[in-house]
């Protein structure tokens, strides 16, 4: 299959260079049938490539038919508005994996999915459609999602074919249950990540008792991130980790939607932020790898762009010749695994594009890196005898050029440093939580306290000054601003307390209305503003006095609330199970798959080089 793709790409190159238009005479007649001149063309190119003439002729005819179909489709689209979509089916499908499907663009994603399922024999609820590197949204029209004429659509299957499962009713039921479970896993993944990201964005939970996500740099220390971007980055990294977990289990069809969601959330973060961590570069590699393992690399139209982006991000993050990385970590041996996969994917992409020389260059670089990174299993065993894990052993040996003694010292030192950093980070989070609780005790909401502490870089005294200088921050209420307007009138006793302090009775009553009877906040605000409320808070006081108090709604029922809480706990735990304990897990690989693929593609390009030499 790979060799055929290379031949197709090479012949397409020749046709472009020679400016040959196969859909026109003399290669296509007036009835759109093949012309006699195509045989001469096949002879010319087979001699040039030293390939079988019949095989070359067959591939050129496939290219011609596709060009004719495309031209006919373009004319049909202009005349009727009916678009043609090129559908790429899963590898297991025995029929031609590239198929054309006609549709209008005003239909919804659900209608297109239904049509694809009906046309190609899938169960509708057990497939996902990826177009333009995004999951097809079922509720929106194709036009709203940027789907155009001649677009490529990839089908991801969560269930085996009907023919396979009809053989046994029990197998069919098991397959359907498996597909349902996979879909539920995807939904739980989304819910679990949203919960963890919200906790991280608010950071008002107890880090000792409540699971949450954090973002650290290459040394393991937390990175200070603007609240506006924190949640998006958390979701991006969470989806990435979940996608990587599916990649490890070789569940590529489920991994890809997670990775594409991660890419979408990363795009909401600023460029400067992405340059500080290597996650975005690794994600680009993982997406390209996933497409390749699904046998659908040609569906990734911007594969070259993604790989170039990964290379650029690595350079920004690690520095020229990995200098920044060596300065931070002392070595770059472990990160070379990423470059091995980058070179391998660049080699594969170039081979599939018909660029034999460039493919050989990248594949050879990947091969040299593999030899450098190969680890003697006996050395791994020796380190495991000392109490280290296989993962620690591999990472340590690559960091220390295979020296067992140095690797043991490196792993021990890393453990000690990481333990110290974790203690320091835990203490910082504990102090932050204490400061939030202190400000909450003064009457401020958790959101207001968190925002003030963020602006003051965690300094409690400065955050108090911020809150006093900006009393409107008090409105950052945890339960939503609408609850602030439904307040009872302040008691006579609290008004008298403020009057006793020297404030005007009307100003005291207005301040107490705004701060829901909190004497301390009312007094601080009046004192800070010369005995009166700022103009923006005066309007709030008037609104609250004009709004009658409302009684709280009845309880929703403990059984339902308990069930929702259990479901949330289950969703969170499922995410946490797939988040690796070792912070360098993404750098750990046995390289077994890479070794096989490097050898396979090198054999392809070697055969090309041999043929070229004979010429």
PDB file of N, CA, C and O in Angstrom, residues 260-330:
ATOM      1  N   UNK A 260      -7.794  15.880  18.834  1.00  0.00           N
ATOM      2  CA  UNK A 260      -8.305  17.021  18.077  1.00  0.00           C
ATOM      3  C   UNK A 260      -8.968  18.043  19.002  1.00  0.00           C
ATOM      4  O   UNK A 260      -8.867  19.253  18.779  1.00  0.00           O
ATOM      5  N   UNK A 261      -9.646  17.559  20.057  1.00  0.00           N
ATOM      6  CA  UNK A 261     -10.206  18.481  21.057  1.00  0.00           C
ATOM      7  C   UNK A 261      -9.085  19.237  21.767  1.00  0.00           C
ATOM      8  O   UNK A 261      -9.193  20.432  22.038  1.00  0.00           O
ATOM      9  N   UNK A 262      -8.006  18.526  22.069  1.00  0.00           N
ATOM     10  CA  UNK A 262      -6.850  19.175  22.713  1.00  0.00           C
ATOM     11  C   UNK A 262      -6.294  20.281  21.825  1.00  0.00           C
ATOM     12  O   UNK A 262      -5.983  21.379  22.293  1.00  0.00           O
ATOM     13  N   UNK A 263      -6.189  19.995  20.526  1.00  0.00           N
ATOM     14  CA  UNK A 263      -5.674  20.983  19.573  1.00  0.00           C
ATOM     15  C   UNK A 263      -6.572  22.220  19.546  1.00  0.00           C
ATOM     16  O   UNK A 263      -6.097  23.358  19.496  1.00  0.00           O
ATOM     17  N   UNK A 264      -7.884  21.994  19.603  1.00  0.00           N
ATOM     18  CA  UNK A 264      -8.843  23.108  19.573  1.00  0.00           C
ATOM     19  C   UNK A 264      -8.667  24.008  20.800  1.00  0.00           C
ATOM     20  O   UNK A 264      -8.659  25.239  20.689  1.00  0.00           O
ATOM     21  N   UNK A 265      -8.491  23.423  21.965  1.00  0.00           N
ATOM     22  CA  UNK A 265      -8.331  24.230  23.174  1.00  0.00           C
ATOM     23  C   UNK A 265      -6.958  24.908  23.229  1.00  0.00           C
ATOM     24  O   UNK A 265      -6.832  26.023  23.737  1.00  0.00           O
ATOM     25  N   UNK A 266      -5.925  24.228  22.715  1.00  0.00           N
ATOM     26  CA  UNK A 266      -4.600  24.866  22.677  1.00  0.00           C
ATOM     27  C   UNK A 266      -4.636  26.134  21.825  1.00  0.00           C
ATOM     28  O   UNK A 266      -3.930  27.104  22.117  1.00  0.00           O
ATOM     29  N   UNK A 267      -5.456  26.119  20.768  1.00  0.00           N
ATOM     30  CA  UNK A 267      -5.538  27.284  19.879  1.00  0.00           C
ATOM     31  C   UNK A 267      -6.170  28.490  20.563  1.00  0.00           C
ATOM     32  O   UNK A 267      -6.082  29.607  20.046  1.00  0.00           O
ATOM     33  N   UNK A 268      -6.805  28.296  21.717  1.00  0.00           N
ATOM     34  CA  UNK A 268      -7.370  29.406  22.477  1.00  0.00           C
ATOM     35  C   UNK A 268      -6.320  30.065  23.386  1.00  0.00           C
ATOM     36  O   UNK A 268      -6.593  31.091  24.005  1.00  0.00           O
ATOM     37  N   UNK A 269      -5.134  29.477  23.467  1.00  0.00           N
ATOM     38  CA  UNK A 269      -4.064  30.007  24.326  1.00  0.00           C
ATOM     39  C   UNK A 269      -3.128  30.890  23.501  1.00  0.00           C
ATOM     40  O   UNK A 269      -2.979  30.699  22.293  1.00  0.00           O
ATOM     41  N   UNK A 270      -2.492  31.821  24.175  1.00  0.00           N
ATOM     42  CA  UNK A 270      -1.590  32.743  23.467  1.00  0.00           C
ATOM     43  C   UNK A 270      -0.314  32.024  23.047  1.00  0.00           C
ATOM     44  O   UNK A 270       0.111  31.050  23.682  1.00  0.00           O
ATOM     45  N   UNK A 271       0.309  32.524  21.995  1.00  0.00           N
ATOM     46  CA  UNK A 271       1.509  31.920  21.436  1.00  0.00           C
ATOM     47  C   UNK A 271       2.655  31.883  22.449  1.00  0.00           C
ATOM     48  O   UNK A 271       3.398  30.902  22.548  1.00  0.00           O
ATOM     49  N   UNK A 272       2.790  32.972  23.249  1.00  0.00           N
ATOM     50  CA  UNK A 272       3.888  33.065  24.209  1.00  0.00           C
ATOM     51  C   UNK A 272       3.808  31.939  25.228  1.00  0.00           C
ATOM     52  O   UNK A 272       4.813  31.372  25.643  1.00  0.00           O
ATOM     53  N   UNK A 273       2.575  31.607  25.623  1.00  0.00           N
ATOM     54  CA  UNK A 273       2.374  30.554  26.610  1.00  0.00           C
ATOM     55  C   UNK A 273       2.795  29.202  26.060  1.00  0.00           C
ATOM     56  O   UNK A 273       3.460  28.407  26.745  1.00  0.00           O
ATOM     57  N   UNK A 274       2.454  28.938  24.813  1.00  0.00           N
ATOM     58  CA  UNK A 274       2.776  27.643  24.219  1.00  0.00           C
ATOM     59  C   UNK A 274       4.277  27.460  24.012  1.00  0.00           C
ATOM     60  O   UNK A 274       4.752  26.329  23.911  1.00  0.00           O
ATOM     61  N   UNK A 275       5.012  28.565  23.955  1.00  0.00           N
ATOM     62  CA  UNK A 275       6.456  28.471  23.776  1.00  0.00           C
ATOM     63  C   UNK A 275       7.185  28.086  25.065  1.00  0.00           C
ATOM     64  O   UNK A 275       8.368  27.765  25.036  1.00  0.00           O
ATOM     65  N   UNK A 276       6.477  28.149  26.204  1.00  0.00           N
ATOM     66  CA  UNK A 276       7.132  27.840  27.480  1.00  0.00           C
ATOM     67  C   UNK A 276       7.079  26.358  27.814  1.00  0.00           C
ATOM     68  O   UNK A 276       7.820  25.896  28.675  1.00  0.00           O
ATOM     69  N   UNK A 277       6.184  25.611  27.186  1.00  0.00           N
ATOM     70  CA  UNK A 277       6.081  24.169  27.426  1.00  0.00           C
ATOM     71  C   UNK A 277       6.074  23.449  26.079  1.00  0.00           C
ATOM     72  O   UNK A 277       5.703  24.023  25.064  1.00  0.00           O
ATOM     73  N   UNK A 278       6.504  22.180  26.090  1.00  0.00           N
ATOM     74  CA  UNK A 278       6.608  21.444  24.824  1.00  0.00           C
ATOM     75  C   UNK A 278       5.340  20.673  24.475  1.00  0.00           C
ATOM     76  O   UNK A 278       5.299  19.946  23.486  1.00  0.00           O
ATOM     77  N   UNK A 279       4.294  20.839  25.277  1.00  0.00           N
ATOM     78  CA  UNK A 279       3.063  20.053  25.084  1.00  0.00           C
ATOM     79  C   UNK A 279       2.464  20.214  23.690  1.00  0.00           C
ATOM     80  O   UNK A 279       1.987  19.242  23.096  1.00  0.00           O
ATOM     81  N   UNK A 280       2.419  21.449  23.183  1.00  0.00           N
ATOM     82  CA  UNK A 280       1.776  21.689  21.897  1.00  0.00           C
ATOM     83  C   UNK A 280       2.550  20.997  20.775  1.00  0.00           C
ATOM     84  O   UNK A 280       1.951  20.432  19.853  1.00  0.00           O
ATOM     85  N   UNK A 281       3.877  21.012  20.863  1.00  0.00           N
ATOM     86  CA  UNK A 281       4.693  20.337  19.851  1.00  0.00           C
ATOM     87  C   UNK A 281       4.455  18.829  19.898  1.00  0.00           C
ATOM     88  O   UNK A 281       4.306  18.176  18.854  1.00  0.00           O
ATOM     89  N   UNK A 282       4.419  18.272  21.098  1.00  0.00           N
ATOM     90  CA  UNK A 282       4.185  16.833  21.252  1.00  0.00           C
ATOM     91  C   UNK A 282       2.805  16.463  20.705  1.00  0.00           C
ATOM     92  O   UNK A 282       2.638  15.422  20.067  1.00  0.00           O
ATOM     93  N   UNK A 283       1.810  17.335  20.935  1.00  0.00           N
ATOM     94  CA  UNK A 283       0.457  17.075  20.432  1.00  0.00           C
ATOM     95  C   UNK A 283       0.445  16.981  18.910  1.00  0.00           C
ATOM     96  O   UNK A 283      -0.227  16.111  18.339  1.00  0.00           O
ATOM     97  N   UNK A 284       1.169  17.869  18.229  1.00  0.00           N
ATOM     98  CA  UNK A 284       1.214  17.827  16.764  1.00  0.00           C
ATOM     99  C   UNK A 284       1.768  16.489  16.282  1.00  0.00           C
ATOM    100  O   UNK A 284       1.271  15.901  15.310  1.00  0.00           O
ATOM    101  N   UNK A 285       2.788  15.991  16.981  1.00  0.00           N
ATOM    102  CA  UNK A 285       3.348  14.681  16.640  1.00  0.00           C
ATOM    103  C   UNK A 285       2.324  13.576  16.871  1.00  0.00           C
ATOM    104  O   UNK A 285       2.165  12.675  16.049  1.00  0.00           O
ATOM    105  N   UNK A 286       1.640  13.653  18.008  1.00  0.00           N
ATOM    106  CA  UNK A 286       0.673  12.606  18.355  1.00  0.00           C
ATOM    107  C   UNK A 286      -0.482  12.561  17.353  1.00  0.00           C
ATOM    108  O   UNK A 286      -0.971  11.481  17.008  1.00  0.00           O
ATOM    109  N   UNK A 287      -0.948  13.736  16.902  1.00  0.00           N
ATOM    110  CA  UNK A 287      -2.039  13.777  15.915  1.00  0.00           C
ATOM    111  C   UNK A 287      -1.573  13.134  14.608  1.00  0.00           C
ATOM    112  O   UNK A 287      -2.274  12.289  14.023  1.00  0.00           O
ATOM    113  N   UNK A 288      -0.404  13.526  14.135  1.00  0.00           N
ATOM    114  CA  UNK A 288       0.117  12.964  12.884  1.00  0.00           C
ATOM    115  C   UNK A 288       0.342  11.455  13.021  1.00  0.00           C
ATOM    116  O   UNK A 288       0.029  10.678  12.104  1.00  0.00           O
ATOM    117  N   UNK A 289       0.850  11.028  14.180  1.00  0.00           N
ATOM    118  CA  UNK A 289       1.093   9.601  14.425  1.00  0.00           C
ATOM    119  C   UNK A 289      -0.224   8.824  14.420  1.00  0.00           C
ATOM    120  O   UNK A 289      -0.315   7.723  13.874  1.00  0.00           O
ATOM    121  N   UNK A 290      -1.250   9.412  15.011  1.00  0.00           N
ATOM    122  CA  UNK A 290      -2.557   8.763  15.084  1.00  0.00           C
ATOM    123  C   UNK A 290      -3.152   8.591  13.685  1.00  0.00           C
ATOM    124  O   UNK A 290      -3.670   7.516  13.346  1.00  0.00           O
ATOM    125  N   UNK A 291      -3.088   9.633  12.866  1.00  0.00           N
ATOM    126  CA  UNK A 291      -3.564   9.526  11.479  1.00  0.00           C
ATOM    127  C   UNK A 291      -2.803   8.430  10.736  1.00  0.00           C
ATOM    128  O   UNK A 291      -3.391   7.639   9.995  1.00  0.00           O
ATOM    129  N   UNK A 292      -1.494   8.384  10.944  1.00  0.00           N
ATOM    130  CA  UNK A 292      -0.671   7.376  10.272  1.00  0.00           C
ATOM    131  C   UNK A 292      -1.059   5.969  10.701  1.00  0.00           C
ATOM    132  O   UNK A 292      -1.230   5.066   9.867  1.00  0.00           O
ATOM    133  N   UNK A 293      -1.243   5.756  12.003  1.00  0.00           N
ATOM    134  CA  UNK A 293      -1.580   4.429  12.507  1.00  0.00           C
ATOM    135  C   UNK A 293      -2.993   4.014  12.092  1.00  0.00           C
ATOM    136  O   UNK A 293      -3.299   2.825  12.022  1.00  0.00           O
ATOM    137  N   UNK A 294      -3.856   5.002  11.824  1.00  0.00           N
ATOM    138  CA  UNK A 294      -5.186   4.703  11.294  1.00  0.00           C
ATOM    139  C   UNK A 294      -5.152   4.434   9.786  1.00  0.00           C
ATOM    140  O   UNK A 294      -6.164   4.084   9.188  1.00  0.00           O
ATOM    141  N   UNK A 295      -3.966   4.620   9.185  1.00  0.00           N
ATOM    142  CA  UNK A 295      -3.832   4.439   7.743  1.00  0.00           C
ATOM    143  C   UNK A 295      -4.476   5.550   6.948  1.00  0.00           C
ATOM    144  O   UNK A 295      -4.846   5.363   5.782  1.00  0.00           O
ATOM    145  N   UNK A 296      -4.595   6.741   7.556  1.00  0.00           N
ATOM    146  CA  UNK A 296      -5.310   7.849   6.915  1.00  0.00           C
ATOM    147  C   UNK A 296      -4.462   9.118   6.884  1.00  0.00           C
ATOM    148  O   UNK A 296      -4.985  10.218   6.997  1.00  0.00           O
ATOM    149  N   UNK A 297      -3.162   8.982   6.730  1.00  0.00           N
ATOM    150  CA  UNK A 297      -2.293  10.159   6.749  1.00  0.00           C
ATOM    151  C   UNK A 297      -2.648  11.138   5.634  1.00  0.00           C
ATOM    152  O   UNK A 297      -2.474  12.350   5.779  1.00  0.00           O
ATOM    153  N   UNK A 298      -3.183  10.634   4.538  1.00  0.00           N
ATOM    154  CA  UNK A 298      -3.543  11.527   3.431  1.00  0.00           C
ATOM    155  C   UNK A 298      -4.741  12.407   3.776  1.00  0.00           C
ATOM    156  O   UNK A 298      -4.991  13.417   3.118  1.00  0.00           O
ATOM    157  N   UNK A 299      -5.508  12.043   4.820  1.00  0.00           N
ATOM    158  CA  UNK A 299      -6.625  12.894   5.265  1.00  0.00           C
ATOM    159  C   UNK A 299      -6.118  14.120   6.014  1.00  0.00           C
ATOM    160  O   UNK A 299      -6.847  15.093   6.185  1.00  0.00           O
ATOM    161  N   UNK A 300      -4.899  14.038   6.494  1.00  0.00           N
ATOM    162  CA  UNK A 300      -4.311  15.164   7.217  1.00  0.00           C
ATOM    163  C   UNK A 300      -3.625  16.065   6.192  1.00  0.00           C
ATOM    164  O   UNK A 300      -2.425  15.961   5.945  1.00  0.00           O
ATOM    165  N   UNK A 301      -4.410  16.962   5.603  1.00  0.00           N
ATOM    166  CA  UNK A 301      -3.891  17.799   4.508  1.00  0.00           C
ATOM    167  C   UNK A 301      -2.690  18.638   4.919  1.00  0.00           C
ATOM    168  O   UNK A 301      -1.821  18.933   4.111  1.00  0.00           O
ATOM    169  N   UNK A 302      -2.661  19.041   6.202  1.00  0.00           N
ATOM    170  CA  UNK A 302      -1.562  19.899   6.647  1.00  0.00           C
ATOM    171  C   UNK A 302      -0.558  19.126   7.508  1.00  0.00           C
ATOM    172  O   UNK A 302      -0.010  19.655   8.468  1.00  0.00           O
ATOM    173  N   UNK A 303      -0.321  17.854   7.146  1.00  0.00           N
ATOM    174  CA  UNK A 303       0.634  17.045   7.913  1.00  0.00           C
ATOM    175  C   UNK A 303       2.007  17.722   7.954  1.00  0.00           C
ATOM    176  O   UNK A 303       2.659  17.790   9.003  1.00  0.00           O
ATOM    177  N   UNK A 304       2.437  18.245   6.798  1.00  0.00           N
ATOM    178  CA  UNK A 304       3.736  18.919   6.746  1.00  0.00           C
ATOM    179  C   UNK A 304       3.740  20.142   7.661  1.00  0.00           C
ATOM    180  O   UNK A 304       4.704  20.383   8.392  1.00  0.00           O
ATOM    181  N   UNK A 305       2.636  20.893   7.650  1.00  0.00           N
ATOM    182  CA  UNK A 305       2.534  22.080   8.494  1.00  0.00           C
ATOM    183  C   UNK A 305       2.595  21.707   9.975  1.00  0.00           C
ATOM    184  O   UNK A 305       3.269  22.363  10.773  1.00  0.00           O
ATOM    185  N   UNK A 306       1.908  20.626  10.349  1.00  0.00           N
ATOM    186  CA  UNK A 306       1.905  20.199  11.746  1.00  0.00           C
ATOM    187  C   UNK A 306       3.296  19.759  12.193  1.00  0.00           C
ATOM    188  O   UNK A 306       3.736  20.076  13.296  1.00  0.00           O
ATOM    189  N   UNK A 307       3.976  19.020  11.341  1.00  0.00           N
ATOM    190  CA  UNK A 307       5.318  18.554  11.696  1.00  0.00           C
ATOM    191  C   UNK A 307       6.303  19.716  11.758  1.00  0.00           C
ATOM    192  O   UNK A 307       7.185  19.749  12.635  1.00  0.00           O
ATOM    193  N   UNK A 308       6.180  20.670  10.847  1.00  0.00           N
ATOM    194  CA  UNK A 308       7.029  21.860  10.896  1.00  0.00           C
ATOM    195  C   UNK A 308       6.744  22.687  12.151  1.00  0.00           C
ATOM    196  O   UNK A 308       7.647  23.256  12.760  1.00  0.00           O
ATOM    197  N   UNK A 309       5.449  22.760  12.516  1.00  0.00           N
ATOM    198  CA  UNK A 309       5.056  23.466  13.735  1.00  0.00           C
ATOM    199  C   UNK A 309       5.675  22.803  14.960  1.00  0.00           C
ATOM    200  O   UNK A 309       6.174  23.467  15.867  1.00  0.00           O
ATOM    201  N   UNK A 310       5.660  21.474  14.981  1.00  0.00           N
ATOM    202  CA  UNK A 310       6.269  20.741  16.095  1.00  0.00           C
ATOM    203  C   UNK A 310       7.756  21.058  16.192  1.00  0.00           C
ATOM    204  O   UNK A 310       8.283  21.333  17.282  1.00  0.00           O
ATOM    205  N   UNK A 311       8.431  21.040  15.054  1.00  0.00           N
ATOM    206  CA  UNK A 311       9.865  21.319  15.036  1.00  0.00           C
ATOM    207  C   UNK A 311      10.157  22.741  15.529  1.00  0.00           C
ATOM    208  O   UNK A 311      11.090  22.967  16.306  1.00  0.00           O
ATOM    209  N   UNK A 312       9.338  23.697  15.099  1.00  0.00           N
ATOM    210  CA  UNK A 312       9.511  25.084  15.525  1.00  0.00           C
ATOM    211  C   UNK A 312       9.265  25.243  17.023  1.00  0.00           C
ATOM    212  O   UNK A 312      10.015  25.936  17.719  1.00  0.00           O
ATOM    213  N   UNK A 313       8.208  24.585  17.521  1.00  0.00           N
ATOM    214  CA  UNK A 313       7.890  24.667  18.955  1.00  0.00           C
ATOM    215  C   UNK A 313       8.999  24.056  19.796  1.00  0.00           C
ATOM    216  O   UNK A 313       9.353  24.586  20.853  1.00  0.00           O
ATOM    217  N   UNK A 314       9.548  22.919  19.335  1.00  0.00           N
ATOM    218  CA  UNK A 314      10.663  22.304  20.065  1.00  0.00           C
ATOM    219  C   UNK A 314      11.852  23.259  20.139  1.00  0.00           C
ATOM    220  O   UNK A 314      12.504  23.384  21.182  1.00  0.00           O
ATOM    221  N   UNK A 315      12.105  23.941  19.037  1.00  0.00           N
ATOM    222  CA  UNK A 315      13.231  24.879  19.003  1.00  0.00           C
ATOM    223  C   UNK A 315      12.995  26.036  19.971  1.00  0.00           C
ATOM    224  O   UNK A 315      13.909  26.439  20.714  1.00  0.00           O
ATOM    225  N   UNK A 316      11.766  26.584  19.973  1.00  0.00           N
ATOM    226  CA  UNK A 316      11.452  27.694  20.888  1.00  0.00           C
ATOM    227  C   UNK A 316      11.528  27.264  22.340  1.00  0.00           C
ATOM    228  O   UNK A 316      11.969  28.021  23.212  1.00  0.00           O
ATOM    229  N   UNK A 317      11.084  26.033  22.598  1.00  0.00           N
ATOM    230  CA  UNK A 317      11.012  25.546  23.972  1.00  0.00           C
ATOM    231  C   UNK A 317      12.366  25.059  24.478  1.00  0.00           C
ATOM    232  O   UNK A 317      12.745  25.334  25.628  1.00  0.00           O
ATOM    233  N   UNK A 318      13.095  24.326  23.631  1.00  0.00           N
ATOM    234  CA  UNK A 318      14.350  23.712  24.056  1.00  0.00           C
ATOM    235  C   UNK A 318      15.580  24.566  23.758  1.00  0.00           C
ATOM    236  O   UNK A 318      16.647  24.330  24.313  1.00  0.00           O
ATOM    237  N   UNK A 319      15.413  25.556  22.868  1.00  0.00           N
ATOM    238  CA  UNK A 319      16.547  26.382  22.487  1.00  0.00           C
ATOM    239  C   UNK A 319      17.298  25.799  21.305  1.00  0.00           C
ATOM    240  O   UNK A 319      17.118  24.635  20.940  1.00  0.00           O
ATOM    241  N   UNK A 320      18.139  26.631  20.705  1.00  0.00           N
ATOM    242  CA  UNK A 320      18.958  26.189  19.575  1.00  0.00           C
ATOM    243  C   UNK A 320      19.881  25.068  20.033  1.00  0.00           C
ATOM    244  O   UNK A 320      20.589  25.188  21.037  1.00  0.00           O
ATOM    245  N   UNK A 321      19.892  23.948  19.302  1.00  0.00           N
ATOM    246  CA  UNK A 321      20.702  22.777  19.655  1.00  0.00           C
ATOM    247  C   UNK A 321      20.432  22.288  21.083  1.00  0.00           C
ATOM    248  O   UNK A 321      21.336  21.807  21.776  1.00  0.00           O
ATOM    249  N   UNK A 322      19.205  22.484  21.543  1.00  0.00           N
ATOM    250  CA  UNK A 322      18.753  22.017  22.869  1.00  0.00           C
ATOM    251  C   UNK A 322      19.486  22.695  24.025  1.00  0.00           C
ATOM    252  O   UNK A 322      19.521  22.169  25.143  1.00  0.00           O
ATOM    253  N   UNK A 323      20.071  23.882  23.787  1.00  0.00           N
ATOM    254  CA  UNK A 323      20.883  24.530  24.815  1.00  0.00           C
ATOM    255  C   UNK A 323      20.067  24.864  26.066  1.00  0.00           C
ATOM    256  O   UNK A 323      20.520  24.668  27.190  1.00  0.00           O
ATOM    257  N   UNK A 324      18.859  25.393  25.867  1.00  0.00           N
ATOM    258  CA  UNK A 324      18.019  25.754  27.009  1.00  0.00           C
ATOM    259  C   UNK A 324      17.641  24.511  27.816  1.00  0.00           C
ATOM    260  O   UNK A 324      17.620  24.528  29.045  1.00  0.00           O
ATOM    261  N   UNK A 325      17.347  23.422  27.107  1.00  0.00           N
ATOM    262  CA  UNK A 325      16.978  22.173  27.763  1.00  0.00           C
ATOM    263  C   UNK A 325      18.142  21.616  28.589  1.00  0.00           C
ATOM    264  O   UNK A 325      17.960  21.192  29.733  1.00  0.00           O
ATOM    265  N   UNK A 326      19.331  21.635  28.020  1.00  0.00           N
ATOM    266  CA  UNK A 326      20.520  21.147  28.735  1.00  0.00           C
ATOM    267  C   UNK A 326      20.782  22.010  29.957  1.00  0.00           C
ATOM    268  O   UNK A 326      21.146  21.505  31.029  1.00  0.00           O
ATOM    269  N   UNK A 327      20.565  23.327  29.829  1.00  0.00           N
ATOM    270  CA  UNK A 327      20.773  24.235  30.961  1.00  0.00           C
ATOM    271  C   UNK A 327      19.803  23.914  32.099  1.00  0.00           C
ATOM    272  O   UNK A 327      20.183  23.953  33.280  1.00  0.00           O
ATOM    273  N   UNK A 328      18.559  23.576  31.758  1.00  0.00           N
ATOM    274  CA  UNK A 328      17.542  23.306  32.775  1.00  0.00           C
ATOM    275  C   UNK A 328      17.693  21.913  33.370  1.00  0.00           C
ATOM    276  O   UNK A 328      17.681  21.729  34.589  1.00  0.00           O
ATOM    277  N   UNK A 329      17.859  20.903  32.483  1.00  0.00           N
ATOM    278  CA  UNK A 329      17.850  19.508  32.950  1.00  0.00           C
ATOM    279  C   UNK A 329      19.233  18.871  33.042  1.00  0.00           C
ATOM    280  O   UNK A 329      19.383  17.808  33.626  1.00  0.00           O
ATOM    281  N   UNK A 330      20.209  19.488  32.401  1.00  0.00           N
ATOM    282  CA  UNK A 330      21.551  18.912  32.437  1.00  0.00           C
ATOM    283  C   UNK A 330      21.828  17.945  31.302  1.00  0.00           C
ATOM    284  O   UNK A 330      22.964  17.515  31.112  1.00  0.00           O
TER     285      UNK A 330
END
